[in-house]
PDB file of C-alpha atoms and ligand atoms in Angstrom:
ATOM      1  CA  MET B  19       0.228   0.275  -0.137  1.00  0.00           C
ATOM      2  CA  ARG B  20       1.476   3.786  -1.073  1.00  0.00           C
ATOM      3  CA  LYS B  21       1.338   6.250   1.910  1.00  0.00           C
ATOM      4  CA  PRO B  22      -0.368   9.054   0.553  1.00  0.00           C
ATOM      5  CA  LEU B  23       2.651  12.258   0.559  1.00  0.00           C
ATOM      6  CA  ILE B  24       1.548  15.911   0.580  1.00  0.00           C
ATOM      7  CA  VAL B  25       4.530  17.880  -0.581  1.00  0.00           C
ATOM      8  CA  GLY B  26       4.973  22.256  -0.337  1.00  0.00           C
ATOM      9  CA  ASN B  27       7.068  23.890  -2.938  1.00  0.00           C
ATOM     10  CA  TRP B  28       8.151  27.335  -1.456  1.00  0.00           C
ATOM     11  CA  LYS B  29      10.850  27.840  -4.513  1.00  0.00           C
ATOM     12  CA  MET B  30      12.190  31.154  -3.594  1.00  0.00           C
ATOM     13  CA  TYR B  31       9.302  32.791  -1.285  1.00  0.00           C
ATOM     14  CA  LYS B  32       9.936  33.991   2.309  1.00  0.00           C
ATOM     15  CA  THR B  33      12.746  35.024   4.360  1.00  0.00           C
ATOM     16  CA  ILE B  34      13.476  33.132   7.466  1.00  0.00           C
ATOM     17  CA  THR B  35      10.527  34.896   9.900  1.00  0.00           C
ATOM     18  CA  GLU B  36       8.225  34.319   7.686  1.00  0.00           C
ATOM     19  CA  ALA B  37       9.142  30.457   7.225  1.00  0.00           C
ATOM     20  CA  VAL B  38      10.034  30.345  10.801  1.00  0.00           C
ATOM     21  CA  ASP B  39       6.196  31.970  11.853  1.00  0.00           C
ATOM     22  CA  TYR B  40       4.566  29.021   8.626  1.00  0.00           C
ATOM     23  CA  VAL B  41       5.796  26.467  10.479  1.00  0.00           C
ATOM     24  CA  ASP B  42       4.792  27.201  14.150  1.00  0.00           C
ATOM     25  CA  GLN B  43       1.563  27.421  12.761  1.00  0.00           C
ATOM     26  CA  ILE B  44       1.253  24.081  11.060  1.00  0.00           C
ATOM     27  CA  LYS B  45       4.352  21.423  12.750  1.00  0.00           C
ATOM     28  CA  ASP B  46       1.611  20.460  15.482  1.00  0.00           C
ATOM     29  CA  ALA B  47      -1.487  19.864  13.539  1.00  0.00           C
ATOM     30  CA  LEU B  48      -0.479  17.436  11.281  1.00  0.00           C
ATOM     31  CA  PRO B  49      -1.401  13.809  10.349  1.00  0.00           C
ATOM     32  CA  ASP B  50      -0.084  10.735  11.433  1.00  0.00           C
ATOM     33  CA  PRO B  51       2.940   9.592   9.451  1.00  0.00           C
ATOM     34  CA  GLU B  52       1.418   6.792   9.599  1.00  0.00           C
ATOM     35  CA  GLN B  53      -0.907   7.867   7.635  1.00  0.00           C
ATOM     36  CA  GLU B  54       0.069  10.211   5.613  1.00  0.00           C
ATOM     37  CA  GLU B  55       3.620  12.009   4.935  1.00  0.00           C
ATOM     38  CA  VAL B  56       3.738  15.941   5.051  1.00  0.00           C
ATOM     39  CA  GLU B  57       6.783  18.082   3.867  1.00  0.00           C
ATOM     40  CA  LEU B  58       7.936  21.305   3.106  1.00  0.00           C
ATOM     41  CA  ALA B  59      10.673  21.968  -0.187  1.00  0.00           C
ATOM     42  CA  VAL B  60      11.895  25.144   1.081  1.00  0.00           C
ATOM     43  CA  PRO B  61      14.814  26.907   0.422  1.00  0.00           C
ATOM     44  CA  THR B  62      17.874  26.484   1.064  1.00  0.00           C
ATOM     45  CA  LEU B  63      19.403  29.434   3.109  1.00  0.00           C
ATOM     46  CA  PHE B  64      16.055  27.882   5.528  1.00  0.00           C
ATOM     47  CA  LEU B  65      17.188  24.514   6.000  1.00  0.00           C
ATOM     48  CA  GLU B  66      19.110  23.894   9.206  1.00  0.00           C
ATOM     49  CA  SER B  67      17.340  26.146  11.532  1.00  0.00           C
ATOM     50  CA  LEU B  68      14.351  24.127   9.586  1.00  0.00           C
ATOM     51  CA  VAL B  69      15.162  21.078  10.436  1.00  0.00           C
ATOM     52  CA  GLU B  70      16.120  22.501  13.746  1.00  0.00           C
ATOM     53  CA  HIS B  71      12.244  23.739  14.085  1.00  0.00           C
ATOM     54  CA  THR B  72      10.617  20.721  13.538  1.00  0.00           C
ATOM     55  CA  ARG B  73      12.440  18.521  15.130  1.00  0.00           C
ATOM     56  CA  GLY B  74      10.127  15.673  16.888  1.00  0.00           C
ATOM     57  CA  THR B  75       6.972  17.049  14.591  1.00  0.00           C
ATOM     58  CA  ASN B  76       5.049  15.410  12.190  1.00  0.00           C
ATOM     59  CA  LEU B  77       7.230  17.480   9.147  1.00  0.00           C
ATOM     60  CA  LYS B  78       9.621  17.095   7.446  1.00  0.00           C
ATOM     61  CA  ILE B  79      11.878  19.302   5.566  1.00  0.00           C
ATOM     62  CA  VAL B  80      12.925  19.110   1.619  1.00  0.00           C
ATOM     63  CA  ALA B  81      15.745  20.317  -0.023  1.00  0.00           C
ATOM     64  CA  GLU B  82      14.578  21.960  -3.151  1.00  0.00           C
ATOM     65  CA  ASN B  83      18.083  21.132  -5.395  1.00  0.00           C
ATOM     66  CA  CYS B  84      21.334  20.059  -4.994  1.00  0.00           C
ATOM     67  CA  PHE B  85      24.393  19.550  -7.212  1.00  0.00           C
ATOM     68  CA  TYR B  86      25.578  16.642  -8.180  1.00  0.00           C
ATOM     69  CA  GLN B  87      29.110  16.245  -7.012  1.00  0.00           C
ATOM     70  CA  ASP B  88      29.818  15.861  -2.846  1.00  0.00           C
ATOM     71  CA  GLU B  89      32.653  18.453  -3.047  1.00  0.00           C
ATOM     72  CA  GLY B  90      34.522  20.313  -5.652  1.00  0.00           C
ATOM     73  CA  ALA B  91      35.398  24.391  -6.272  1.00  0.00           C
ATOM     74  CA  PHE B  92      31.724  24.836  -7.413  1.00  0.00           C
ATOM     75  CA  THR B  93      30.428  28.070  -6.629  1.00  0.00           C
ATOM     76  CA  GLY B  94      26.806  28.391  -5.322  1.00  0.00           C
ATOM     77  CA  GLU B  95      26.116  25.077  -5.462  1.00  0.00           C
ATOM     78  CA  THR B  96      24.764  22.656  -2.617  1.00  0.00           C
ATOM     79  CA  SER B  97      26.464  19.442  -1.393  1.00  0.00           C
ATOM     80  CA  PRO B  98      24.424  16.431  -1.327  1.00  0.00           C
ATOM     81  CA  LEU B  99      26.590  14.717   1.452  1.00  0.00           C
ATOM     82  CA  ALA B 100      25.753  18.294   2.799  1.00  0.00           C
ATOM     83  CA  LEU B 101      22.366  18.117   2.606  1.00  0.00           C
ATOM     84  CA  ARG B 102      22.195  14.812   4.050  1.00  0.00           C
ATOM     85  CA  GLU B 103      24.171  16.156   7.354  1.00  0.00           C
ATOM     86  CA  LEU B 104      21.574  18.157   8.251  1.00  0.00           C
ATOM     87  CA  GLY B 105      19.094  15.323   8.049  1.00  0.00           C
ATOM     88  CA  ILE B 106      17.531  15.919   4.466  1.00  0.00           C
ATOM     89  CA  LYS B 107      15.866  12.771   3.273  1.00  0.00           C
ATOM     90  CA  HIS B 108      14.594  14.356   0.656  1.00  0.00           C
ATOM     91  CA  VAL B 109      15.706  16.861  -2.895  1.00  0.00           C
ATOM     92  CA  ILE B 110      13.525  17.780  -4.993  1.00  0.00           C
ATOM     93  CA  ILE B 111      15.177  16.983  -8.814  1.00  0.00           C
ATOM     94  CA  GLY B 112      14.166  18.506 -12.126  1.00  0.00           C
ATOM     95  CA  HIS B 113      11.919  20.787 -11.043  1.00  0.00           C
ATOM     96  CA  SER B 114      10.750  22.166 -15.099  1.00  0.00           C
ATOM     97  CA  GLU B 115      12.101  25.539 -13.363  1.00  0.00           C
ATOM     98  CA  ARG B 116      14.670  24.155 -12.903  1.00  0.00           C
ATOM     99  CA  ARG B 117      15.387  22.301 -16.565  1.00  0.00           C
ATOM    100  CA  ARG B 118      13.855  26.038 -18.414  1.00  0.00           C
ATOM    101  CA  LEU B 119      15.213  28.573 -16.019  1.00  0.00           C
ATOM    102  CA  PHE B 120      18.681  27.110 -15.278  1.00  0.00           C
ATOM    103  CA  TYR B 121      18.568  24.837 -18.088  1.00  0.00           C
ATOM    104  CA  GLU B 122      18.778  21.490 -16.348  1.00  0.00           C
ATOM    105  CA  ASP B 123      18.867  18.299 -18.953  1.00  0.00           C
ATOM    106  CA  ASP B 124      18.329  15.116 -18.724  1.00  0.00           C
ATOM    107  CA  ALA B 125      22.014  14.233 -18.235  1.00  0.00           C
ATOM    108  CA  THR B 126      22.397  16.419 -15.371  1.00  0.00           C
ATOM    109  CA  ILE B 127      19.095  15.470 -13.534  1.00  0.00           C
ATOM    110  CA  ASN B 128      19.853  11.843 -14.006  1.00  0.00           C
ATOM    111  CA  LYS B 129      23.153  12.643 -12.632  1.00  0.00           C
ATOM    112  CA  LYS B 130      21.915  14.221 -10.158  1.00  0.00           C
ATOM    113  CA  VAL B 131      19.712  11.818  -8.600  1.00  0.00           C
ATOM    114  CA  HIS B 132      22.763   9.105  -8.385  1.00  0.00           C
ATOM    115  CA  ALA B 133      24.714  11.379  -6.650  1.00  0.00           C
ATOM    116  CA  ALA B 134      21.291  11.732  -4.087  1.00  0.00           C
ATOM    117  CA  LEU B 135      20.672   8.401  -4.229  1.00  0.00           C
ATOM    118  CA  SER B 136      24.811   8.041  -2.929  1.00  0.00           C
ATOM    119  CA  ALA B 137      24.271  10.364  -0.464  1.00  0.00           C
ATOM    120  CA  GLY B 138      21.083   8.255   1.672  1.00  0.00           C
ATOM    121  CA  ILE B 139      18.601  10.614   0.378  1.00  0.00           C
ATOM    122  CA  CYS B 140      15.327   9.673  -1.652  1.00  0.00           C
ATOM    123  CA  PRO B 141      15.186  12.290  -5.385  1.00  0.00           C
ATOM    124  CA  ILE B 142      11.438  13.264  -5.991  1.00  0.00           C
ATOM    125  CA  LEU B 143      12.774  13.330  -9.903  1.00  0.00           C
ATOM    126  CA  CYS B 144      10.108  15.898 -11.690  1.00  0.00           C
ATOM    127  CA  VAL B 145       9.088  14.886 -14.895  1.00  0.00           C
ATOM    128  CA  ASP B 146       7.759  17.935 -17.619  1.00  0.00           C
ATOM    129  CA  GLU B 147       5.247  17.918 -20.536  1.00  0.00           C
ATOM    130  CA  THR B 148       5.089  21.254 -22.653  1.00  0.00           C
ATOM    131  CA  MET B 149       1.995  22.704 -23.372  1.00  0.00           C
ATOM    132  CA  LYS B 150       3.160  22.571 -27.348  1.00  0.00           C
ATOM    133  CA  ARG B 151       3.443  18.809 -26.642  1.00  0.00           C
ATOM    134  CA  LYS B 152       0.292  19.027 -25.416  1.00  0.00           C
ATOM    135  CA  GLN B 153      -1.444  20.628 -27.947  1.00  0.00           C
ATOM    136  CA  GLU B 154       0.252  18.127 -30.822  1.00  0.00           C
ATOM    137  CA  HIS B 155      -1.327  14.652 -28.544  1.00  0.00           C
ATOM    138  CA  ASP B 156       2.646  14.360 -28.167  1.00  0.00           C
ATOM    139  CA  ARG B 157       3.071  14.500 -24.575  1.00  0.00           C
ATOM    140  CA  ILE B 158       3.369  10.911 -23.713  1.00  0.00           C
ATOM    141  CA  VAL B 159       6.692  10.740 -25.639  1.00  0.00           C
ATOM    142  CA  TRP B 160       7.719  13.636 -23.602  1.00  0.00           C
ATOM    143  CA  VAL B 161       6.959  12.560 -20.137  1.00  0.00           C
ATOM    144  CA  VAL B 162       8.083   8.640 -21.030  1.00  0.00           C
ATOM    145  CA  SER B 163      11.520  10.157 -21.937  1.00  0.00           C
ATOM    146  CA  GLN B 164      12.087  11.816 -19.193  1.00  0.00           C
ATOM    147  CA  VAL B 165      11.556   9.153 -16.924  1.00  0.00           C
ATOM    148  CA  ILE B 166      14.109   6.709 -18.938  1.00  0.00           C
ATOM    149  CA  SER B 167      16.745   9.087 -18.723  1.00  0.00           C
ATOM    150  CA  GLY B 168      16.000  10.332 -15.162  1.00  0.00           C
ATOM    151  CA  LEU B 169      16.456   7.236 -14.036  1.00  0.00           C
ATOM    152  CA  GLN B 170      19.355   5.616 -16.261  1.00  0.00           C
ATOM    153  CA  GLY B 171      21.384   2.993 -14.401  1.00  0.00           C
ATOM    154  CA  VAL B 172      19.488   3.323 -11.125  1.00  0.00           C
ATOM    155  CA  LYS B 173      18.895  -0.428  -9.919  1.00  0.00           C
ATOM    156  CA  GLU B 174      15.975  -2.092  -8.873  1.00  0.00           C
ATOM    157  CA  SER B 175      17.923  -2.264  -5.242  1.00  0.00           C
ATOM    158  CA  GLU B 176      17.575   2.070  -5.241  1.00  0.00           C
ATOM    159  CA  LEU B 177      14.017   2.349  -6.524  1.00  0.00           C
ATOM    160  CA  SER B 178      12.076   2.285  -3.749  1.00  0.00           C
ATOM    161  CA  TRP B 179      14.044   5.702  -2.657  1.00  0.00           C
ATOM    162  CA  VAL B 180      12.855   7.035  -5.403  1.00  0.00           C
ATOM    163  CA  THR B 181       9.383   9.543  -5.763  1.00  0.00           C
ATOM    164  CA  ILE B 182       8.364  10.736  -9.367  1.00  0.00           C
ATOM    165  CA  ALA B 183       6.733  13.859  -9.891  1.00  0.00           C
ATOM    166  CA  TYR B 184       3.873  14.493 -13.358  1.00  0.00           C
ATOM    167  CA  GLU B 185       4.009  17.908 -13.394  1.00  0.00           C
ATOM    168  CA  PRO B 186       3.248  19.291 -16.582  1.00  0.00           C
ATOM    169  CA  SER B 187       4.846  23.476 -16.891  1.00  0.00           C
ATOM    170  CA  TRP B 188       1.449  24.493 -17.792  1.00  0.00           C
ATOM    171  CA  ALA B 189      -0.608  23.702 -15.143  1.00  0.00           C
ATOM    172  CA  ILE B 190       2.647  24.917 -13.244  1.00  0.00           C
ATOM    173  CA  GLY B 191       2.316  27.945 -11.718  1.00  0.00           C
ATOM    174  CA  SER B 192      -0.709  29.105 -13.326  1.00  0.00           C
ATOM    175  CA  GLY B 193      -3.209  28.942 -10.614  1.00  0.00           C
ATOM    176  CA  ASN B 194      -6.485  27.258 -12.566  1.00  0.00           C
ATOM    177  CA  GLU B 195      -5.240  25.461 -14.800  1.00  0.00           C
ATOM    178  CA  ALA B 196      -4.545  21.964 -13.083  1.00  0.00           C
ATOM    179  CA  ALA B 197      -4.547  19.235 -15.444  1.00  0.00           C
ATOM    180  CA  THR B 198      -7.725  17.443 -14.819  1.00  0.00           C
ATOM    181  CA  PRO B 199      -7.561  14.658 -11.986  1.00  0.00           C
ATOM    182  CA  GLN B 200      -8.192  12.211 -15.359  1.00  0.00           C
ATOM    183  CA  GLU B 201      -5.317  13.469 -17.126  1.00  0.00           C
ATOM    184  CA  ALA B 202      -3.191  13.844 -13.692  1.00  0.00           C
ATOM    185  CA  ASN B 203      -4.249  10.387 -13.290  1.00  0.00           C
ATOM    186  CA  GLU B 204      -3.397   9.110 -17.506  1.00  0.00           C
ATOM    187  CA  GLY B 205       0.101  10.859 -16.657  1.00  0.00           C
ATOM    188  CA  CYS B 206       1.014   9.094 -13.003  1.00  0.00           C
ATOM    189  CA  TYR B 207       0.052   5.777 -14.503  1.00  0.00           C
ATOM    190  CA  LEU B 208       1.660   6.158 -17.578  1.00  0.00           C
ATOM    191  CA  ILE B 209       4.972   7.229 -15.837  1.00  0.00           C
ATOM    192  CA  ARG B 210       4.084   3.503 -13.564  1.00  0.00           C
ATOM    193  CA  GLN B 211       3.663   1.298 -16.928  1.00  0.00           C
ATOM    194  CA  THR B 212       7.450   3.251 -17.850  1.00  0.00           C
ATOM    195  CA  ILE B 213       8.428   1.518 -14.791  1.00  0.00           C
ATOM    196  CA  ALA B 214       7.124  -1.617 -14.917  1.00  0.00           C
ATOM    197  CA  HIS B 215       8.282  -1.710 -18.585  1.00  0.00           C
ATOM    198  CA  LEU B 216      11.612  -0.700 -17.123  1.00  0.00           C
ATOM    199  CA  TYR B 217      12.085  -2.781 -14.305  1.00  0.00           C
ATOM    200  CA  ASN B 218       8.610  -4.636 -13.153  1.00  0.00           C
ATOM    201  CA  ASP B 219       4.980  -4.701 -12.042  1.00  0.00           C
ATOM    202  CA  GLU B 220       5.915  -5.278  -8.251  1.00  0.00           C
ATOM    203  CA  VAL B 221       8.456  -2.103  -8.412  1.00  0.00           C
ATOM    204  CA  ALA B 222       6.354  -0.072 -10.033  1.00  0.00           C
ATOM    205  CA  ASN B 223       3.444  -0.786  -7.967  1.00  0.00           C
ATOM    206  CA  GLN B 224       5.866   0.236  -4.407  1.00  0.00           C
ATOM    207  CA  VAL B 225       6.897   3.476  -6.461  1.00  0.00           C
ATOM    208  CA  ARG B 226       5.010   6.783  -4.985  1.00  0.00           C
ATOM    209  CA  ILE B 227       3.980   8.465  -7.846  1.00  0.00           C
ATOM    210  CA  LEU B 228       2.935  12.302  -7.556  1.00  0.00           C
ATOM    211  CA  TYR B 229       1.186  15.150  -9.466  1.00  0.00           C
ATOM    212  CA  GLY B 230       2.359  18.936  -9.344  1.00  0.00           C
ATOM    213  CA  GLY B 231       0.261  21.603 -11.293  1.00  0.00           C
ATOM    214  CA  SER B 232      -2.045  23.919  -9.894  1.00  0.00           C
ATOM    215  CA  VAL B 233      -3.386  22.301  -7.032  1.00  0.00           C
ATOM    216  CA  ASN B 234      -5.603  23.569  -4.624  1.00  0.00           C
ATOM    217  CA  LEU B 235      -8.219  23.344  -1.943  1.00  0.00           C
ATOM    218  CA  SER B 236     -11.043  22.881  -4.885  1.00  0.00           C
ATOM    219  CA  ASN B 237      -9.004  19.305  -6.724  1.00  0.00           C
ATOM    220  CA  ILE B 238      -6.610  18.152  -4.731  1.00  0.00           C
ATOM    221  CA  LYS B 239      -9.517  15.934  -2.731  1.00  0.00           C
ATOM    222  CA  THR B 240     -10.894  14.295  -6.512  1.00  0.00           C
ATOM    223  CA  LEU B 241      -6.701  14.101  -7.694  1.00  0.00           C
ATOM    224  CA  MET B 242      -6.023  12.003  -4.117  1.00  0.00           C
ATOM    225  CA  GLN B 243      -8.620  10.109  -4.681  1.00  0.00           C
ATOM    226  CA  LYS B 244      -6.822   8.780  -7.814  1.00  0.00           C
ATOM    227  CA  ASP B 245      -5.855   4.903  -8.383  1.00  0.00           C
ATOM    228  CA  ASP B 246      -2.245   5.789  -9.892  1.00  0.00           C
ATOM    229  CA  ILE B 247      -1.697   9.925  -7.987  1.00  0.00           C
ATOM    230  CA  ASP B 248       0.164   8.982  -4.351  1.00  0.00           C
ATOM    231  CA  GLY B 249       0.121  12.839  -3.395  1.00  0.00           C
ATOM    232  CA  VAL B 250       1.187  15.905  -4.770  1.00  0.00           C
ATOM    233  CA  LEU B 251       3.850  19.071  -4.939  1.00  0.00           C
ATOM    234  CA  ILE B 252       1.869  21.999  -4.291  1.00  0.00           C
ATOM    235  CA  GLY B 253       3.123  24.951  -5.062  1.00  0.00           C
ATOM    236  CA  ARG B 254       1.873  28.394  -4.919  1.00  0.00           C
ATOM    237  CA  ALA B 255      -1.425  27.056  -2.495  1.00  0.00           C
ATOM    238  CA  SER B 256       1.798  25.745   0.041  1.00  0.00           C
ATOM    239  CA  LEU B 257       2.235  29.583   0.886  1.00  0.00           C
ATOM    240  CA  ASP B 258      -0.511  30.576   2.536  1.00  0.00           C
ATOM    241  CA  ALA B 259      -0.068  27.832   6.703  1.00  0.00           C
ATOM    242  CA  THR B 260      -3.755  28.121   6.609  1.00  0.00           C
ATOM    243  CA  THR B 261      -4.639  27.048   2.859  1.00  0.00           C
ATOM    244  CA  PHE B 262      -1.954  24.038   3.347  1.00  0.00           C
ATOM    245  CA  LEU B 263      -2.934  22.798   7.278  1.00  0.00           C
ATOM    246  CA  GLU B 264      -6.538  22.781   4.746  1.00  0.00           C
ATOM    247  CA  MET B 265      -5.609  20.656   1.880  1.00  0.00           C
ATOM    248  CA  VAL B 266      -3.193  18.144   3.865  1.00  0.00           C
ATOM    249  CA  ASN B 267      -6.347  17.123   5.892  1.00  0.00           C
ATOM    250  CA  TYR B 268      -8.185  17.594   2.214  1.00  0.00           C
ATOM    251  CA  GLN B 269     -10.336  14.182   3.646  1.00  0.00           C
ATOM    252  CA  ARG B 270     -11.921  16.193   6.479  1.00  0.00           C
ATOM    253  CA  PHE B 271     -11.896  19.986   4.106  1.00  0.00           C
ATOM    254  CA  GLY B 272     -11.789  19.019   0.404  1.00  0.00           C
ATOM    255  CA  HIS B 273     -14.463  19.801  -2.348  1.00  0.00           C
TER     256      HIS B 273
HETATM  257  P1  PGA X  26       2.650  25.357  -8.365  1.00  0.00           P
HETATM  258  O1  PGA X  26       3.576  24.659  -8.193  1.00  0.00           O
HETATM  259  O2  PGA X  26       0.755  24.006  -6.828  1.00  0.00           O
HETATM  260  O3  PGA X  26       2.290  26.957  -7.912  1.00  0.00           O
HETATM  261  O4  PGA X  26       1.611  25.623  -9.722  1.00  0.00           O
HETATM  262  C1  PGA X  26       3.375  23.383  -8.285  1.00  0.00           C
HETATM  263  C2  PGA X  26       5.039  23.362  -8.271  1.00  0.00           C
HETATM  264  O5  PGA X  26       6.055  23.751  -9.120  1.00  0.00           O
HETATM  265  O6  PGA X  26       5.972  22.303  -8.090  1.00  0.00           O
END
């Protein structure tokens, strides 16, 4: 049974004071992690203090990115090994904003997946699709190729450490242009089929696949009810503590 996973992604929002205030509002009101896991991906600068601040709570702090080497002359980058030492257990890799704005290609993303795994951190590998591809009805090819290249060389025994997030870029940040629950489920199903093809049915049925892109209070419950959607990655709607808390408790509050 795949446990639901809700991940907020703050991107480059908030100051440390705002971050601590937000975390104080939610950290003691989260579900039992045996039933549902809740994580917040935050800017690198906040990681150390928020890890300390949330120790012993049901909130896990996640990194938004890392580099593919443990150390070296890489000005401005973040070592996966250093993240591990802080107690970080998950890192987002290959977010569409990293691919689009920072030119991260499939080979780089694959190296980052391996670096995270060797440091003992679970990657949340994001796979994208563009509006153009969607209009061309060609998104299947796009999504599958990113899954294959992102997982290249990842052993079957390592796959239980990997989470995949299906994030169509046309749905990200728009606020209202989320994929329909059917489209989102179709994307997640396709990713699961690809993993079954690359590995086998057993691991494909174990790996968690999230949907991300304009997830909000109105659509979270329906998305979470879909068979192949094991969780969501929430950007904009995670910035407000009250909204995020309601979304995490979607079973009670969801529309
Ligand atoms: P959004 O962002 O919820 O604001 O669309 C999702 C993401 O970037 O992961």
